[in-house]
């Protein structure tokens, strides 16, 4: 009986991982629209097949960037997404070579409670200044060890082990007004982008680049570079 329950729990965790992320390798049914999105947002949401043969999707209403003096690149991601997990090392290497006029940062996607927990972990790490120490361990815990890090207690252990943050400090930061505000802003941002899955790259608030539109994860970075050059020329 115990073995059967354990097996069901393992299967459920795996299904949760694959159902909420897609870089184009999964069927369209695997794409998830945030449940709180309005009917108008859902109907207006573009596909990720690319516009008119192009390898990107134009965002109907461009989203304001955080720094208008730079070309912004945002990765919309989820720690529980296997596609994001495999894309991350490639993205990190690419990010280190970006020129000074490009501003790169991440923005967590969330359309269920577990994704909100992971988004809070991301912003707690940023607030505590330890993202570089826990970013990869969070990915590995979920995607390699199948530890879903489903609550503050599980995350507190990880932050203590990899960043030396004591549990009380982590929990206060995790539940802080600042972190919750950033989570809400990220959720609103993702809705404005009209994301259809993860990972996605948003270029200067104007274009979405997905695995399907670009033709693969490596190709996503190629298309991003083309769009960065396009935005640079427009300035």
mmCIF file of C-alpha atoms in Angstrom:
data_model
loop_
_atom_site.group_PDB
_atom_site.id
_atom_site.type_symbol
_atom_site.label_atom_id
_atom_site.label_comp_id
_atom_site.label_asym_id
_atom_site.label_seq_id
_atom_site.Cartn_x
_atom_site.Cartn_y
_atom_site.Cartn_z
ATOM 1 C CA UNK A 1 0.000 0.000 0.000
ATOM 2 C CA UNK A 2 2.799 2.391 0.921
ATOM 3 C CA UNK A 3 4.652 1.639 -2.311
ATOM 4 C CA UNK A 4 1.488 2.366 -4.305
ATOM 5 C CA UNK A 5 0.982 5.714 -2.532
ATOM 6 C CA UNK A 6 4.624 6.632 -3.081
ATOM 7 C CA UNK A 7 4.346 5.766 -6.761
ATOM 8 C CA UNK A 8 1.228 7.893 -7.186
ATOM 9 C CA UNK A 9 2.938 10.840 -5.462
ATOM 10 C CA UNK A 10 5.950 10.496 -7.755
ATOM 11 C CA UNK A 11 3.758 10.394 -10.859
ATOM 12 C CA UNK A 12 1.800 13.445 -9.667
ATOM 13 C CA UNK A 13 5.002 15.434 -9.123
ATOM 14 C CA UNK A 14 6.260 14.498 -12.583
ATOM 15 C CA UNK A 15 2.988 15.496 -14.234
ATOM 16 C CA UNK A 16 3.077 18.830 -12.416
ATOM 17 C CA UNK A 17 6.565 19.461 -13.754
ATOM 18 C CA UNK A 18 5.751 18.773 -17.396
ATOM 19 C CA UNK A 19 2.266 20.287 -17.502
ATOM 20 C CA UNK A 20 3.287 23.850 -16.695
ATOM 21 C CA UNK A 21 6.232 24.385 -19.016
ATOM 22 C CA UNK A 22 6.787 24.107 -22.729
ATOM 23 C CA UNK A 23 9.458 25.500 -25.027
ATOM 24 C CA UNK A 24 7.775 24.212 -28.146
ATOM 25 C CA UNK A 25 8.816 20.589 -27.843
ATOM 26 C CA UNK A 26 5.592 19.746 -26.046
ATOM 27 C CA UNK A 27 2.167 19.678 -27.743
ATOM 28 C CA UNK A 28 0.036 22.804 -27.593
ATOM 29 C CA UNK A 29 -2.178 21.199 -24.956
ATOM 30 C CA UNK A 30 0.712 21.417 -22.510
ATOM 31 C CA UNK A 31 0.574 25.193 -22.609
ATOM 32 C CA UNK A 32 -1.175 26.699 -19.608
ATOM 33 C CA UNK A 33 -2.924 30.067 -19.482
ATOM 34 C CA UNK A 34 -2.962 31.613 -15.979
ATOM 35 C CA UNK A 35 -6.426 30.800 -14.576
ATOM 36 C CA UNK A 36 -6.995 34.334 -13.314
ATOM 37 C CA UNK A 37 -6.525 35.869 -16.758
ATOM 38 C CA UNK A 38 -9.558 37.638 -18.136
ATOM 39 C CA UNK A 39 -11.462 36.288 -21.139
ATOM 40 C CA UNK A 40 -10.154 39.192 -23.185
ATOM 41 C CA UNK A 41 -6.546 38.368 -22.259
ATOM 42 C CA UNK A 42 -7.053 34.707 -23.102
ATOM 43 C CA UNK A 43 -8.600 35.476 -26.497
ATOM 44 C CA UNK A 44 -5.904 38.020 -27.310
ATOM 45 C CA UNK A 45 -3.068 35.702 -26.377
ATOM 46 C CA UNK A 46 -0.910 35.000 -29.463
ATOM 47 C CA UNK A 47 0.311 31.562 -30.475
ATOM 48 C CA UNK A 48 4.007 30.806 -30.272
ATOM 49 C CA UNK A 49 4.393 29.700 -33.880
ATOM 50 C CA UNK A 50 5.933 33.022 -34.972
ATOM 51 C CA UNK A 51 4.416 35.937 -36.866
ATOM 52 C CA UNK A 52 4.145 35.632 -40.665
ATOM 53 C CA UNK A 53 7.033 33.229 -40.922
ATOM 54 C CA UNK A 54 9.190 35.207 -38.508
ATOM 55 C CA UNK A 55 10.868 33.466 -35.589
ATOM 56 C CA UNK A 56 9.317 35.647 -32.923
ATOM 57 C CA UNK A 57 5.910 36.939 -31.844
ATOM 58 C CA UNK A 58 5.176 40.640 -31.678
ATOM 59 C CA UNK A 59 3.514 41.725 -28.434
ATOM 60 C CA UNK A 60 0.352 43.574 -29.444
ATOM 61 C CA UNK A 61 0.756 46.258 -26.781
ATOM 62 C CA UNK A 62 4.447 46.775 -25.955
ATOM 63 C CA UNK A 63 5.263 46.574 -22.248
ATOM 64 C CA UNK A 64 7.261 49.357 -20.596
ATOM 65 C CA UNK A 65 10.823 48.299 -19.745
ATOM 66 C CA UNK A 66 12.556 49.004 -16.444
ATOM 67 C CA UNK A 67 15.315 51.098 -18.042
ATOM 68 C CA UNK A 68 14.455 52.916 -21.297
ATOM 69 C CA UNK A 69 18.138 53.712 -21.866
ATOM 70 C CA UNK A 70 18.952 50.038 -22.349
ATOM 71 C CA UNK A 71 17.668 47.145 -24.447
ATOM 72 C CA UNK A 72 15.864 44.845 -22.044
ATOM 73 C CA UNK A 73 15.900 41.048 -22.270
ATOM 74 C CA UNK A 74 13.661 39.184 -19.834
ATOM 75 C CA UNK A 75 13.517 35.435 -19.413
ATOM 76 C CA UNK A 76 10.120 34.274 -18.166
ATOM 77 C CA UNK A 77 10.842 30.984 -16.429
ATOM 78 C CA UNK A 78 9.880 28.486 -13.752
ATOM 79 C CA UNK A 79 12.273 26.495 -11.590
ATOM 80 C CA UNK A 80 10.089 23.420 -12.059
ATOM 81 C CA UNK A 81 10.232 23.583 -15.861
ATOM 82 C CA UNK A 82 12.569 20.987 -17.360
ATOM 83 C CA UNK A 83 12.995 23.127 -20.483
ATOM 84 C CA UNK A 84 14.096 26.085 -18.334
ATOM 85 C CA UNK A 85 16.451 23.778 -16.436
ATOM 86 C CA UNK A 86 18.219 22.666 -19.618
ATOM 87 C CA UNK A 87 18.168 26.169 -21.103
ATOM 88 C CA UNK A 88 19.659 27.870 -18.042
ATOM 89 C CA UNK A 89 23.377 26.989 -18.503
ATOM 90 C CA UNK A 90 23.189 28.126 -22.126
ATOM 91 C CA UNK A 91 21.430 31.331 -21.097
ATOM 92 C CA UNK A 92 23.935 32.041 -18.303
ATOM 93 C CA UNK A 93 26.881 31.763 -20.695
ATOM 94 C CA UNK A 94 25.102 34.015 -23.210
ATOM 95 C CA UNK A 95 24.238 36.566 -20.539
ATOM 96 C CA UNK A 96 27.887 36.940 -19.512
ATOM 97 C CA UNK A 97 28.768 38.049 -23.052
ATOM 98 C CA UNK A 98 26.015 40.626 -23.490
ATOM 99 C CA UNK A 99 27.177 44.180 -24.257
ATOM 100 C CA UNK A 100 26.728 46.995 -21.767
ATOM 101 C CA UNK A 101 23.647 48.409 -23.500
ATOM 102 C CA UNK A 102 21.628 45.230 -22.811
ATOM 103 C CA UNK A 103 19.839 44.763 -19.493
ATOM 104 C CA UNK A 104 19.072 41.101 -18.736
ATOM 105 C CA UNK A 105 16.948 39.770 -15.902
ATOM 106 C CA UNK A 106 14.504 36.987 -15.112
ATOM 107 C CA UNK A 107 10.823 37.078 -14.269
ATOM 108 C CA UNK A 108 9.113 34.018 -12.753
ATOM 109 C CA UNK A 109 5.940 32.678 -14.326
ATOM 110 C CA UNK A 110 3.139 31.580 -12.021
ATOM 111 C CA UNK A 111 -0.295 30.130 -12.599
ATOM 112 C CA UNK A 112 -0.572 27.780 -9.647
ATOM 113 C CA UNK A 113 0.297 27.899 -5.965
ATOM 114 C CA UNK A 114 3.556 25.959 -6.286
ATOM 115 C CA UNK A 115 4.860 28.370 -8.906
ATOM 116 C CA UNK A 116 4.075 31.258 -6.560
ATOM 117 C CA UNK A 117 6.179 29.571 -3.856
ATOM 118 C CA UNK A 118 9.083 29.258 -6.292
ATOM 119 C CA UNK A 119 8.657 32.863 -7.452
ATOM 120 C CA UNK A 120 8.861 33.992 -3.820
ATOM 121 C CA UNK A 121 12.033 31.938 -3.420
ATOM 122 C CA UNK A 122 13.553 33.712 -6.427
ATOM 123 C CA UNK A 123 12.792 37.189 -5.087
ATOM 124 C CA UNK A 124 13.846 36.224 -1.563
ATOM 125 C CA UNK A 125 17.204 35.166 -3.011
ATOM 126 C CA UNK A 126 17.521 38.489 -4.842
ATOM 127 C CA UNK A 127 16.604 40.435 -1.711
ATOM 128 C CA UNK A 128 19.108 38.520 0.410
ATOM 129 C CA UNK A 129 21.812 38.880 -2.246
ATOM 130 C CA UNK A 130 22.353 35.131 -2.614
ATOM 131 C CA UNK A 131 20.776 34.361 -5.987
ATOM 132 C CA UNK A 132 24.151 33.299 -7.376
ATOM 133 C CA UNK A 133 24.428 30.712 -4.581
ATOM 134 C CA UNK A 134 20.925 29.208 -4.700
ATOM 135 C CA UNK A 135 19.743 29.600 -8.295
ATOM 136 C CA UNK A 136 21.342 26.412 -9.612
ATOM 137 C CA UNK A 137 20.659 24.385 -6.431
ATOM 138 C CA UNK A 138 16.940 25.203 -6.674
ATOM 139 C CA UNK A 139 16.881 24.016 -10.285
ATOM 140 C CA UNK A 140 18.784 20.846 -9.364
ATOM 141 C CA UNK A 141 16.657 20.032 -6.327
ATOM 142 C CA UNK A 142 13.459 20.077 -8.374
ATOM 143 C CA UNK A 143 14.617 18.680 -11.710
ATOM 144 C CA UNK A 144 17.313 16.228 -10.632
ATOM 145 C CA UNK A 145 16.433 15.220 -7.060
ATOM 146 C CA UNK A 146 12.664 15.498 -7.610
ATOM 147 C CA UNK A 147 12.385 17.549 -4.417
ATOM 148 C CA UNK A 148 9.544 19.911 -5.288
ATOM 149 C CA UNK A 149 10.531 22.517 -2.663
ATOM 150 C CA UNK A 150 6.832 22.975 -2.052
ATOM 151 C CA UNK A 151 6.966 25.230 1.014
ATOM 152 C CA UNK A 152 9.046 27.688 3.022
ATOM 153 C CA UNK A 153 10.446 24.959 5.280
ATOM 154 C CA UNK A 154 11.946 23.022 2.371
ATOM 155 C CA UNK A 155 13.357 26.192 0.849
ATOM 156 C CA UNK A 156 14.772 27.385 4.178
ATOM 157 C CA UNK A 157 16.874 24.221 4.377
ATOM 158 C CA UNK A 158 18.229 24.823 0.890
ATOM 159 C CA UNK A 159 19.065 28.473 1.614
ATOM 160 C CA UNK A 160 20.853 27.483 4.818
ATOM 161 C CA UNK A 161 22.822 24.711 3.147
ATOM 162 C CA UNK A 162 23.917 26.627 0.054
ATOM 163 C CA UNK A 163 23.978 30.262 1.187
ATOM 164 C CA UNK A 164 24.340 30.171 4.972
ATOM 165 C CA UNK A 165 21.035 31.996 5.498
ATOM 166 C CA UNK A 166 19.422 31.020 8.796
ATOM 167 C CA UNK A 167 15.835 29.766 8.671
ATOM 168 C CA UNK A 168 14.292 32.717 10.537
ATOM 169 C CA UNK A 169 15.923 35.273 8.257
ATOM 170 C CA UNK A 170 14.804 33.347 5.205
ATOM 171 C CA UNK A 171 11.183 33.045 6.377
ATOM 172 C CA UNK A 172 10.941 36.756 7.252
ATOM 173 C CA UNK A 173 12.257 37.666 3.809
ATOM 174 C CA UNK A 174 10.153 35.027 2.035
ATOM 175 C CA UNK A 175 6.956 36.437 3.587
ATOM 176 C CA UNK A 176 7.978 40.095 3.438
ATOM 177 C CA UNK A 177 5.965 42.851 1.816
ATOM 178 C CA UNK A 178 8.809 43.541 -0.608
ATOM 179 C CA UNK A 179 8.979 39.980 -1.899
ATOM 180 C CA UNK A 180 5.190 39.681 -2.201
ATOM 181 C CA UNK A 181 5.099 42.974 -4.125
ATOM 182 C CA UNK A 182 7.715 41.744 -6.590
ATOM 183 C CA UNK A 183 5.791 38.512 -7.077
ATOM 184 C CA UNK A 184 2.621 40.441 -7.930
ATOM 185 C CA UNK A 185 4.538 42.640 -10.356
ATOM 186 C CA UNK A 186 6.043 39.586 -12.076
ATOM 187 C CA UNK A 187 2.607 38.012 -12.440
ATOM 188 C CA UNK A 188 1.202 41.200 -13.975
ATOM 189 C CA UNK A 189 4.209 41.446 -16.276
ATOM 190 C CA UNK A 190 3.761 37.887 -17.570
ATOM 191 C CA UNK A 191 0.090 38.577 -18.315
ATOM 192 C CA UNK A 192 1.044 41.717 -20.220
ATOM 193 C CA UNK A 193 3.551 39.737 -22.281
ATOM 194 C CA UNK A 194 0.900 37.111 -23.071
ATOM 195 C CA UNK A 195 3.229 34.214 -22.361
ATOM 196 C CA UNK A 196 2.149 30.761 -23.532
ATOM 197 C CA UNK A 197 4.733 28.636 -21.710
ATOM 198 C CA UNK A 198 8.264 28.643 -20.329
ATOM 199 C CA UNK A 199 10.965 29.513 -21.058
ATOM 200 C CA UNK A 200 10.284 32.598 -23.131
ATOM 201 C CA UNK A 201 12.531 35.568 -23.889
ATOM 202 C CA UNK A 202 10.984 39.024 -24.038
ATOM 203 C CA UNK A 203 12.999 41.538 -26.033
ATOM 204 C CA UNK A 204 12.546 45.185 -25.066
ATOM 205 C CA UNK A 205 8.910 44.609 -24.141
ATOM 206 C CA UNK A 206 8.041 44.187 -27.832
ATOM 207 C CA UNK A 207 8.811 40.625 -28.879
ATOM 208 C CA UNK A 208 8.352 37.110 -27.488
ATOM 209 C CA UNK A 209 10.827 34.416 -28.469
ATOM 210 C CA UNK A 210 9.918 30.797 -27.712
ATOM 211 C CA UNK A 211 11.448 27.428 -28.505
ATOM 212 C CA UNK A 212 8.742 26.759 -31.055
ATOM 213 C CA UNK A 213 8.874 30.143 -32.766
ATOM 214 C CA UNK A 214 12.682 30.130 -32.964
ATOM 215 C CA UNK A 215 13.116 26.434 -33.712
ATOM 216 C CA UNK A 216 14.909 25.364 -30.540
ATOM 217 C CA UNK A 217 16.590 26.627 -27.381
ATOM 218 C CA UNK A 218 19.907 27.597 -28.985
ATOM 219 C CA UNK A 219 17.964 29.296 -31.766
ATOM 220 C CA UNK A 220 16.090 31.360 -29.168
ATOM 221 C CA UNK A 221 19.367 33.110 -28.369
ATOM 222 C CA UNK A 222 20.118 33.669 -32.061
ATOM 223 C CA UNK A 223 16.734 35.312 -32.572
ATOM 224 C CA UNK A 224 17.204 37.356 -29.397
ATOM 225 C CA UNK A 225 20.504 38.692 -30.755
ATOM 226 C CA UNK A 226 18.825 39.640 -34.032
ATOM 227 C CA UNK A 227 16.102 41.515 -32.171
ATOM 228 C CA UNK A 228 18.635 43.226 -29.909
ATOM 229 C CA UNK A 229 20.451 44.447 -33.013
ATOM 230 C CA UNK A 230 17.125 45.602 -34.471
ATOM 231 C CA UNK A 231 16.325 47.591 -31.326
ATOM 232 C CA UNK A 232 19.823 49.027 -31.173
ATOM 233 C CA UNK A 233 19.540 50.260 -34.770
ATOM 234 C CA UNK A 234 16.156 51.801 -33.999
ATOM 235 C CA UNK A 235 17.685 53.925 -31.243
#
